[in-house]
CSV table of C-alpha atoms in Angstrom, one decimal:
chain,number,residue,atom,x,y,z
A,158,MET,CA,121.0,116.6,72.7
A,159,PRO,CA,121.7,112.9,72.1
A,160,PHE,CA,121.2,110.3,74.8
A,161,VAL,CA,124.7,108.7,75.5
A,162,ALA,CA,125.2,105.3,77.0
A,163,VAL,CA,128.6,105.2,78.9
A,164,ASP,CA,130.2,102.0,80.4
A,165,PRO,CA,130.5,102.9,84.1
A,166,SER,CA,133.3,100.4,84.5
A,167,THR,CA,135.6,102.3,82.1
A,168,GLY,CA,134.0,105.7,81.4
A,169,ASN,CA,134.0,104.8,77.7
A,170,GLU,CA,131.1,105.8,75.4
A,171,ILE,CA,129.1,102.8,74.2
A,172,ARG,CA,126.6,104.5,71.8
A,173,ARG,CA,124.6,107.7,71.2
A,174,TYR,CA,120.9,107.9,70.5
A,175,GLU,CA,119.3,111.0,69.0
A,176,SER,CA,116.7,112.6,71.1
A,177,ILE,CA,113.1,113.1,69.9
A,178,SER,CA,111.6,116.5,69.0
A,179,PRO,CA,108.6,117.8,70.9
A,180,ALA,CA,106.6,117.6,67.6
A,181,ALA,CA,107.6,114.0,67.1
A,182,ALA,CA,106.7,113.2,70.7
A,183,ALA,CA,103.3,114.7,70.3
A,184,GLU,CA,102.8,112.7,67.1
A,185,ALA,CA,103.7,109.6,69.1
A,186,ALA,CA,101.1,110.5,71.7
A,187,SER,CA,98.5,111.0,69.0
A,188,ARG,CA,99.3,107.6,67.5
A,189,SER,CA,99.3,105.8,70.9
A,190,GLY,CA,95.9,107.4,71.6
A,191,GLU,CA,94.5,106.0,68.4
A,192,VAL,CA,95.9,102.5,69.1
A,193,GLN,CA,94.8,102.7,72.7
A,194,ALA,CA,91.2,103.3,71.7
A,195,GLN,CA,91.3,99.9,69.9
A,196,TRP,CA,93.3,98.2,72.6
A,197,SER,CA,90.7,99.2,75.3
A,198,ARG,CA,88.1,97.1,73.4
A,199,THR,CA,90.3,94.0,73.3
A,200,PRO,CA,89.3,91.1,75.6
A,201,PHE,CA,91.4,90.6,78.8
A,202,ALA,CA,92.5,87.2,77.4
A,203,THR,CA,94.2,88.9,74.5
A,204,ARG,CA,95.9,91.4,76.6
A,205,ALA,CA,97.0,88.6,79.0
A,206,GLY,CA,98.5,86.6,76.0
A,207,VAL,CA,100.7,89.5,75.1
A,208,LEU,CA,102.0,89.8,78.7
A,209,ARG,CA,102.7,86.2,79.0
A,210,ARG,CA,104.7,86.2,75.7
A,211,ALA,CA,106.6,89.2,76.9
A,212,ALA,CA,107.5,87.3,80.1
A,213,GLU,CA,108.8,84.4,78.0
A,214,ILE,CA,111.0,86.7,76.0
A,215,LEU,CA,112.4,88.2,79.1
A,216,GLU,CA,113.3,84.7,80.4
A,217,ASP,CA,114.5,83.2,77.2
A,218,ASP,CA,116.9,86.2,76.6
A,219,ALA,CA,117.8,86.8,80.3
A,220,ASP,CA,121.6,86.7,79.4
A,221,ARG,CA,121.2,89.4,76.8
A,222,TRP,CA,119.2,91.7,79.0
A,223,SER,CA,121.7,91.2,81.9
A,224,ARG,CA,124.7,92.1,79.8
A,225,LEU,CA,122.9,95.2,78.6
A,226,MET,CA,122.3,96.3,82.2
A,227,ALA,CA,125.8,95.5,83.2
A,228,ARG,CA,127.3,97.6,80.3
A,229,GLU,CA,125.0,100.6,80.7
A,230,MET,CA,124.7,100.9,84.5
A,231,GLY,CA,127.1,98.4,86.1
A,232,LYS,CA,124.7,95.8,87.5
A,233,PRO,CA,126.4,92.4,88.0
A,234,LEU,CA,125.2,89.7,85.7
A,235,ALA,CA,123.5,87.5,88.4
A,236,GLN,CA,121.5,90.5,89.6
A,237,GLY,CA,120.6,91.4,86.0
A,238,ARG,CA,119.2,87.9,85.4
A,239,SER,CA,117.2,88.1,88.6
A,240,GLU,CA,115.8,91.5,87.5
A,241,ALA,CA,114.7,90.0,84.2
A,242,ALA,CA,113.0,87.1,86.0
A,243,LYS,CA,111.2,89.6,88.3
A,244,CYS,CA,109.9,91.5,85.3
A,245,ALA,CA,108.5,88.2,84.0
A,246,SER,CA,106.8,87.6,87.4
A,247,VAL,CA,105.0,91.0,87.3
A,248,LEU,CA,103.8,90.4,83.7
A,249,ARG,CA,102.4,87.0,84.7
A,250,TYR,CA,100.8,88.3,87.9
A,251,TYR,CA,98.7,90.8,85.9
A,252,ALA,CA,98.0,88.4,83.1
A,253,ASP,CA,96.7,85.8,85.6
A,254,HIS,CA,94.7,88.2,87.8
A,255,GLY,CA,94.0,91.3,85.8
A,256,ALA,CA,90.6,90.4,84.6
A,257,ASP,CA,89.4,89.5,88.1
A,258,LEU,CA,90.9,92.6,89.6
A,259,LEU,CA,88.9,94.8,87.1
A,260,ALA,CA,85.8,92.8,87.1
A,261,ASP,CA,82.5,94.7,87.2
A,262,ARG,CA,81.1,95.3,90.7
A,263,ARG,CA,77.5,95.2,91.6
A,264,VAL,CA,75.6,96.8,94.5
A,265,GLN,CA,72.1,96.2,95.6
A,266,VAL,CA,70.0,99.4,95.3
A,267,GLU,CA,66.3,100.3,95.4
A,268,GLY,CA,64.5,100.9,92.2
A,269,GLY,CA,67.2,99.7,89.8
A,270,ARG,CA,70.5,97.8,89.1
A,271,ALA,CA,73.7,99.5,89.9
A,272,GLY,CA,77.4,99.1,90.4
A,273,TRP,CA,80.7,100.2,88.8
A,274,VAL,CA,83.0,99.2,86.1
A,275,TYR,CA,86.7,99.9,85.5
A,276,ARG,CA,87.6,101.5,82.3
A,277,PRO,CA,91.0,102.7,81.0
A,278,LEU,CA,91.9,106.3,81.1
A,279,GLY,CA,94.0,106.6,77.9
A,280,VAL,CA,97.7,107.0,77.5
A,281,LEU,CA,100.1,107.4,80.5
A,282,LEU,CA,103.5,108.8,80.6
A,283,ALA,CA,106.0,106.8,82.4
A,284,ILE,CA,109.1,108.6,83.8
A,285,ARG,CA,111.6,105.9,84.9
A,286,PRO,CA,115.0,105.9,86.6
A,287,TRP,CA,118.2,104.0,85.8
A,288,ASN,CA,118.8,101.8,88.8
A,289,PHE,CA,116.4,99.0,87.8
A,290,PRO,CA,116.2,99.9,84.2
A,291,LEU,CA,113.9,96.9,83.2
A,292,TRP,CA,112.0,96.3,86.5
A,293,GLN,CA,111.1,100.0,86.9
A,294,VAL,CA,109.4,99.9,83.5
A,295,PHE,CA,107.6,96.6,83.6
A,296,ARG,CA,106.2,97.0,87.0
A,297,MET,CA,104.4,100.1,85.8
A,298,ALA,CA,103.6,98.9,82.2
A,299,ALA,CA,102.2,95.5,83.1
A,300,PRO,CA,99.1,96.6,85.1
A,301,THR,CA,98.8,99.8,82.8
A,302,LEU,CA,98.6,97.8,79.6
A,303,MET,CA,96.5,95.0,81.2
A,304,ALA,CA,94.0,97.7,82.2
A,305,GLY,CA,93.6,98.8,78.5
A,306,ASN,CA,95.9,101.9,78.6
A,307,GLY,CA,98.8,103.0,76.5
A,308,VAL,CA,102.2,103.9,77.7
A,309,LEU,CA,104.8,106.5,76.5
A,310,LEU,CA,108.1,105.8,78.2
A,311,LYS,CA,110.6,108.5,79.2
A,312,HIS,CA,113.5,106.7,80.6
A,313,ALA,CA,116.7,107.9,82.2
A,314,GLU,CA,119.2,109.3,79.8
A,315,SER,CA,122.1,106.9,80.9
A,316,VAL,CA,120.2,103.7,80.0
A,317,PRO,CA,119.0,104.2,76.4
A,318,GLY,CA,119.7,100.7,75.3
A,319,CYS,CA,117.6,99.2,78.2
A,320,ALA,CA,114.8,101.7,77.3
A,321,GLY,CA,114.8,100.5,73.7
A,322,ALA,CA,114.8,96.9,74.8
A,323,THR,CA,111.6,97.3,76.7
A,324,GLU,CA,109.8,98.5,73.5
A,325,GLU,CA,111.4,95.6,71.6
A,326,ILE,CA,110.1,93.1,74.1
A,327,PHE,CA,106.6,94.3,73.9
A,328,LEU,CA,106.7,94.4,70.0
A,329,ARG,CA,108.0,90.9,69.8
A,330,ALA,CA,105.3,89.8,72.2
A,331,GLY,CA,102.7,91.0,69.8
A,332,LEU,CA,101.6,94.4,71.4
A,333,PRO,CA,100.1,96.7,68.8
A,334,GLU,CA,102.7,99.0,67.4
A,335,GLY,CA,102.5,102.4,68.9
A,336,LEU,CA,100.7,101.4,72.1
A,337,PHE,CA,103.9,101.3,74.1
A,338,ARG,CA,106.6,103.7,72.8
A,339,ASN,CA,110.0,104.5,74.1
A,340,LEU,CA,110.7,108.2,73.6
A,341,PHE,CA,114.2,109.7,73.9
A,342,LEU,CA,112.7,112.8,75.3
A,343,GLU,CA,114.6,115.6,76.9
A,344,VAL,CA,113.7,116.5,80.5
A,345,GLU,CA,112.7,120.1,79.4
A,346,ASP,CA,110.1,118.7,76.9
A,347,VAL,CA,108.2,116.6,79.4
A,348,GLU,CA,105.9,119.4,80.5
A,349,GLY,CA,104.9,120.2,76.9
A,350,LEU,CA,104.0,116.5,76.3
A,351,LEU,CA,101.8,116.6,79.3
A,352,ASP,CA,99.6,119.2,77.5
A,353,HIS,CA,98.6,116.5,74.9
A,354,PRO,CA,95.0,115.4,75.3
A,355,ALA,CA,95.9,111.8,74.8
A,356,ILE,CA,98.0,111.9,78.0
A,357,GLN,CA,95.8,111.3,81.0
A,358,GLY,CA,98.3,110.7,83.7
A,359,VAL,CA,102.0,110.3,84.7
A,360,SER,CA,103.9,107.8,86.8
A,361,LEU,CA,107.3,108.8,88.0
A,362,THR,CA,110.0,107.0,89.9
A,363,GLY,CA,112.9,109.3,90.8
A,364,SER,CA,114.2,112.0,93.1
A,365,VAL,CA,112.2,114.2,95.4
A,366,ALA,CA,113.1,117.3,93.2
A,367,ALA,CA,111.8,115.4,90.1
A,368,GLY,CA,108.7,114.4,91.9
A,369,ARG,CA,107.8,117.9,93.0
A,370,ALA,CA,108.3,119.2,89.5
A,371,VAL,CA,106.2,116.6,87.8
A,372,ALA,CA,103.4,116.7,90.5
A,373,ALA,CA,103.2,120.4,89.9
A,374,GLN,CA,103.0,120.0,86.2
A,375,ALA,CA,100.4,117.2,86.3
A,376,GLY,CA,98.4,119.1,88.9
A,377,ALA,CA,98.2,122.3,86.8
A,378,ARG,CA,96.7,120.1,84.1
A,379,LEU,CA,94.5,118.1,86.4
A,380,LYS,CA,96.0,114.8,85.3
A,381,ARG,CA,96.5,111.8,87.5
A,382,CYS,CA,99.9,111.3,89.1
A,383,VAL,CA,101.7,108.5,91.0
A,384,LEU,CA,105.2,109.2,92.6
A,385,GLU,CA,107.6,106.8,94.0
A,386,LEU,CA,110.6,108.9,95.2
A,387,GLY,CA,113.6,108.5,97.5
A,388,GLY,CA,114.0,106.8,100.8
A,389,SER,CA,116.1,106.7,103.9
A,390,ASP,CA,115.0,103.3,105.1
A,391,PRO,CA,115.7,102.5,108.7
A,392,TYR,CA,116.6,98.9,109.7
A,393,VAL,CA,116.0,98.7,113.4
A,394,VAL,CA,117.8,96.0,115.5
A,395,LEU,CA,115.9,95.6,118.8
A,396,ALA,CA,117.7,94.2,122.0
A,397,ASP,CA,116.1,90.8,121.5
A,398,ALA,CA,117.1,90.4,117.8
A,399,ASP,CA,119.1,87.6,116.3
A,400,PRO,CA,122.3,89.6,115.4
A,401,ASP,CA,123.4,87.1,112.7
A,402,GLN,CA,120.0,87.2,111.0
A,403,ALA,CA,120.1,91.0,111.1
A,404,LEU,CA,123.6,91.2,109.8
A,405,ASP,CA,122.9,88.9,106.9
A,406,ARG,CA,119.7,90.9,105.8
A,407,ILE,CA,121.3,94.4,106.3
A,408,VAL,CA,124.5,93.6,104.3
A,409,THR,CA,122.4,92.0,101.5
A,410,SER,CA,120.1,95.0,101.3
A,411,ARG,CA,122.7,97.6,101.5
A,412,LEU,CA,125.0,96.3,98.8
A,413,LEU,CA,122.5,95.0,96.3
A,414,ASN,CA,122.8,97.0,93.1
A,415,ALA,CA,125.9,98.8,94.6
A,416,GLY,CA,123.5,100.4,97.2
A,417,GLN,CA,121.6,102.2,94.5
A,418,SER,CA,118.1,101.2,95.6
A,419,CYS,CA,115.4,103.3,97.1
A,420,ILE,CA,114.6,100.6,99.7
A,421,SER,CA,118.0,99.5,100.8
A,422,ALA,CA,119.2,99.6,104.3
A,423,LYS,CA,120.1,103.2,104.5
A,424,ARG,CA,120.1,103.8,108.3
A,425,VAL,CA,121.1,100.8,110.6
A,426,ILE,CA,119.7,101.7,114.1
A,427,VAL,CA,121.0,99.5,116.8
A,428,GLY,CA,121.1,99.4,120.6
A,429,SER,CA,124.2,99.0,122.7
A,430,GLU,CA,123.5,95.2,123.0
A,431,HIS,CA,124.4,94.5,119.4
A,432,TYR,CA,126.1,97.7,118.2
A,433,GLU,CA,129.8,96.6,118.4
A,434,GLY,CA,129.0,93.2,117.0
A,435,LEU,CA,127.1,94.4,114.1
A,436,ARG,CA,129.7,97.0,113.4
A,437,GLU,CA,132.5,94.4,113.3
A,438,GLY,CA,130.3,92.1,111.3
A,439,ILE,CA,129.4,94.7,108.6
A,440,LEU,CA,133.1,95.7,108.3
A,441,GLU,CA,134.1,92.1,107.8
A,442,ARG,CA,131.4,91.4,105.2
A,443,PHE,CA,132.1,94.7,103.3
A,444,ARG,CA,135.9,93.9,103.2
A,445,LEU,CA,135.1,90.4,101.7
A,446,LEU,CA,132.8,91.6,98.9
A,447,ARG,CA,133.8,90.6,95.5
A,448,VAL,CA,133.9,94.0,93.6
A,449,GLY,CA,134.9,94.0,90.0
A,450,ASP,CA,133.9,94.0,86.3
A,451,PRO,CA,130.1,93.5,86.3
A,452,THR,CA,130.3,91.2,83.2
A,453,ASP,CA,132.4,88.7,85.1
A,454,GLU,CA,130.5,85.9,86.7
A,455,GLY,CA,130.8,85.8,90.5
A,456,VAL,CA,131.2,89.5,90.9
A,457,GLU,CA,129.0,90.8,93.7
A,458,MET,CA,129.3,94.5,93.1
A,459,GLY,CA,130.3,96.5,90.1
A,460,PRO,CA,130.7,100.3,89.7
A,461,MET,CA,128.1,102.8,90.4
A,462,ALA,CA,126.0,103.9,87.5
A,463,ARG,CA,127.5,107.1,86.7
A,464,GLU,CA,130.5,109.2,87.8
A,465,ASP,CA,128.3,112.3,88.8
A,466,LEU,CA,126.4,110.0,91.1
A,467,ARG,CA,129.6,108.7,92.5
A,468,ASP,CA,130.9,112.2,93.1
A,469,THR,CA,127.6,113.2,94.8
A,470,LEU,CA,127.8,110.3,97.1
A,471,HIS,CA,131.4,110.9,98.0
A,472,ASP,CA,130.5,114.5,98.8
A,473,GLN,CA,127.9,113.4,101.3
A,474,VAL,CA,130.4,111.0,102.9
A,475,VAL,CA,132.9,113.8,103.3
A,476,ARG,CA,130.4,116.1,104.7
A,477,SER,CA,129.2,113.4,107.2
A,478,VAL,CA,132.7,112.8,108.4
A,479,ASP,CA,133.3,116.6,108.7
A,480,ALA,CA,130.1,116.6,110.9
A,481,GLY,CA,131.4,113.9,113.2
A,482,ALA,CA,130.7,110.6,111.7
A,483,VAL,CA,133.6,108.0,111.9
A,484,LEU,CA,134.9,106.6,108.6
A,485,GLU,CA,135.5,103.0,109.4
A,486,LEU,CA,136.1,101.7,105.8
A,487,GLY,CA,136.2,103.1,102.2
A,488,GLY,CA,135.2,106.6,101.7
A,489,ARG,CA,137.9,107.3,99.0
A,490,VAL,CA,137.5,107.6,95.2
A,491,PRO,CA,139.7,105.2,93.3
A,492,ARG,CA,142.2,106.5,90.8
A,493,ASN,CA,141.0,104.1,88.0
A,494,ASP,CA,138.6,105.3,85.3
A,495,GLY,CA,134.9,104.7,85.7
A,496,ALA,CA,132.3,105.3,88.4
A,497,TRP,CA,133.9,103.1,91.1
A,498,TYR,CA,133.3,103.6,94.8
A,499,PRO,CA,134.4,101.3,97.5
A,500,PRO,CA,132.0,99.6,100.1
A,501,THR,CA,132.1,102.3,102.9
A,502,VAL,CA,131.1,102.2,106.5
A,503,LEU,CA,130.2,105.2,108.7
A,504,SER,CA,129.7,104.8,112.4
A,505,GLY,CA,128.7,107.1,115.3
A,506,VAL,CA,126.1,108.9,113.0
A,507,THR,CA,123.8,111.2,114.9
A,508,PRO,CA,120.5,113.0,113.9
A,509,ASP,CA,122.3,116.2,113.1
A,510,ASN,CA,124.6,114.5,110.5
A,511,PRO,CA,124.0,114.6,106.7
A,512,ALA,CA,124.2,110.7,106.6
A,513,PHE,CA,121.1,110.6,108.9
A,514,ARG,CA,119.1,113.3,107.0
A,515,GLU,CA,120.0,112.7,103.4
A,516,GLU,CA,119.5,109.7,101.2
A,517,LEU,CA,122.9,108.1,100.5
A,518,PHE,CA,122.4,106.3,97.1
A,519,GLY,CA,125.3,104.0,97.0
A,520,PRO,CA,127.4,101.4,98.9
A,521,VAL,CA,127.5,103.2,102.2
A,522,ALA,CA,126.4,101.6,105.5
A,523,VAL,CA,125.4,104.2,108.1
A,524,LEU,CA,125.5,103.0,111.7
A,525,ILE,CA,123.4,104.8,114.4
A,526,GLN,CA,123.5,103.8,118.1
A,527,ALA,CA,120.2,103.9,120.2
A,528,ARG,CA,119.9,104.1,123.9
A,529,ASN,CA,117.1,101.5,124.0
A,530,ASP,CA,114.3,100.1,121.7
A,531,ALA,CA,112.0,103.0,122.2
A,532,HIS,CA,114.8,105.4,121.2
A,533,ALA,CA,115.6,103.2,118.2
A,534,LEU,CA,112.0,103.4,116.9
A,535,ALA,CA,111.9,107.1,117.5
A,536,LEU,CA,115.1,107.6,115.5
A,537,ALA,CA,113.6,105.3,112.7
A,538,ASN,CA,110.6,107.7,112.2
A,539,ASP,CA,112.7,110.9,112.5
A,540,THR,CA,113.1,111.3,108.8
A,541,ALA,CA,111.4,113.2,105.9
A,542,PHE,CA,111.1,109.9,104.0
A,543,GLY,CA,108.7,107.0,104.3
A,544,LEU,CA,109.3,104.3,101.7
A,545,GLY,CA,110.4,101.2,103.6
A,546,ALA,CA,111.5,100.1,107.0
A,547,ALA,CA,112.6,96.9,108.7
A,548,VAL,CA,112.7,95.7,112.4
A,549,PHE,CA,114.6,92.7,113.7
A,550,THR,CA,113.3,90.9,116.9
A,551,ARG,CA,112.9,87.3,118.1
A,552,ASP,CA,109.4,88.2,119.1
A,553,GLU,CA,107.5,87.9,115.9
A,554,ALA,CA,104.2,89.1,117.4
A,555,ARG,CA,105.9,92.3,118.8
A,556,GLY,CA,107.7,92.8,115.5
A,557,GLU,CA,104.3,92.6,113.5
A,558,GLU,CA,102.8,95.0,115.9
A,559,ILE,CA,105.7,97.5,115.4
A,560,ALA,CA,105.5,97.0,111.5
A,561,ARG,CA,101.7,97.6,111.6
A,562,ASP,CA,101.5,100.5,113.9
A,563,GLU,CA,104.7,102.1,115.0
A,564,LEU,CA,107.0,102.4,111.9
A,565,HIS,CA,106.0,105.2,109.5
A,566,ALA,CA,106.6,103.9,105.9
A,567,GLY,CA,104.8,102.4,102.9
A,568,ALA,CA,106.3,98.9,103.5
A,569,CYS,CA,107.5,97.5,106.8
A,570,PHE,CA,109.2,94.1,107.1
A,571,VAL,CA,109.9,92.0,110.1
A,572,ASN,CA,113.2,90.0,110.2
A,573,ASP,CA,113.9,90.6,106.5
A,574,PHE,CA,115.0,93.2,104.1
A,575,VAL,CA,112.4,95.4,102.3
A,576,ARG,CA,111.7,94.5,98.7
A,577,SER,CA,108.8,94.8,96.2
A,578,ASP,CA,106.5,92.0,95.2
A,579,PRO,CA,103.9,92.0,92.4
A,580,ARG,CA,101.3,90.7,94.9
A,581,LEU,CA,101.7,93.7,97.4
A,582,PRO,CA,101.3,97.4,97.2
A,583,PHE,CA,104.5,99.4,96.7
A,584,GLY,CA,104.9,103.1,97.4
A,585,GLY,CA,105.6,105.6,100.2
A,586,ILE,CA,104.5,108.4,102.4
A,587,LYS,CA,105.8,111.8,103.2
A,588,GLN,CA,108.7,112.8,100.9
A,589,SER,CA,108.8,109.3,99.4
A,590,GLY,CA,105.7,110.0,97.3
A,591,TYR,CA,102.1,108.9,97.0
A,592,GLY,CA,100.1,106.4,95.1
A,593,ARG,CA,100.7,102.7,94.8
A,594,GLU,CA,102.2,100.4,92.2
A,595,LEU,CA,101.8,96.6,92.0
A,596,SER,CA,99.1,94.5,93.7
A,597,PRO,CA,95.4,95.1,93.0
A,598,LEU,CA,95.9,98.7,94.0
A,599,GLY,CA,98.4,99.3,91.3
A,600,ILE,CA,96.1,98.2,88.4
A,601,ARG,CA,93.5,100.6,89.7
A,602,GLU,CA,95.5,103.7,89.9
A,603,PHE,CA,95.0,104.6,86.3
A,604,VAL,CA,91.4,103.5,85.5
A,605,ASN,CA,88.0,105.2,85.7
A,606,ALA,CA,85.9,103.6,88.4
A,607,LYS,CA,82.6,104.4,86.6
A,608,THR,CA,79.3,104.2,88.3
A,609,VAL,CA,76.4,102.6,86.3
A,610,TRP,CA,72.8,102.8,87.4
A,611,VAL,CA,69.9,101.3,85.4
A,612,ALA,CA,66.5,102.3,86.7
A,613,GLU,CA,63.7,99.6,86.8
């Protein structure tokens, strides 16, 4: 079946791309393995040079990449340019620090010299989602390539142009041909590719269901696996919080990328002190949001990425209202073509409601009232997910203690919205996955920490 790019603003087809056969995918894996064997022996300085040139290409052609994302998945131009800049930052981070992060380690032992070295594993399969179509690729590829591995990319079917652009950028930067390959691979052919001996691991960002399937397939083959899955991030507003600060961060987080982010403010948990004020503030900000064609400068939110995703979200909203949530704003599918959905606010959500238990991947604010601070934190942790969390309080020391010891998530922020940064580990716990991307931990996920002992 072909991969089809559809403009979510109109529902019109943009372009079709033919999928690759399992035999051709296996050939690509073999070729990548051959090139990777040579790449693994190149100096860190050579690898870093390629990454820095790729960063320059991302920045120099940022308008091109932002328009591509706007057309294929509805991201506003300003957000697309920011995404390109963030991709450049992760490339430069590993170009600048990769050699030191993977430097040989020495240990004092009796009767000899010993330590360990980091060596690449081989070729990795990257399965990436559509919501940040460039960032999701480069945040995995930058450390993986800097460590000396190769990458085969199986991107989301709805962003084939973005997928091809990532390979183009690396080739223009001077990466050896075949080391990084974009494969228009069907989902049902992924498991067969994992059988290839060149493939030594897989990194997936996607749904819980996809994570379970890939983890089972990788585990059956004893191949390394990193999973970044869904989230239902709690944003907890304590009694002593600055409500204006909390409002600004919550709205920014929830509406970025039309709410299609694993780490956006999915559940806003507030005590009675601030509940009504935040409810009114969120309603006002949602009503004022500039929604429109994502290729128009100044638009703050475009359509959702696909109509089926919009329909899934709407079904969750309907079921949540049927279960007792109050629909304060939005919640209706527009009549116009495309994957449009309005900024929506649900209040009065309780733990038995679908909006509390499920991940709502779109522009829907979910408001939950807590009895007190202790109850708010208990509600925050009452979830199957554990990707991100945020707490708002004027007592920074207390906020840091809560973030360190009381909130159950892979990333906990105080008085700010959750986001990824190349310098910090990124990943989740529980149903949000395992393993880490970014930071020193990310570059060491897919290497062999090899002990070397020399007797004297």
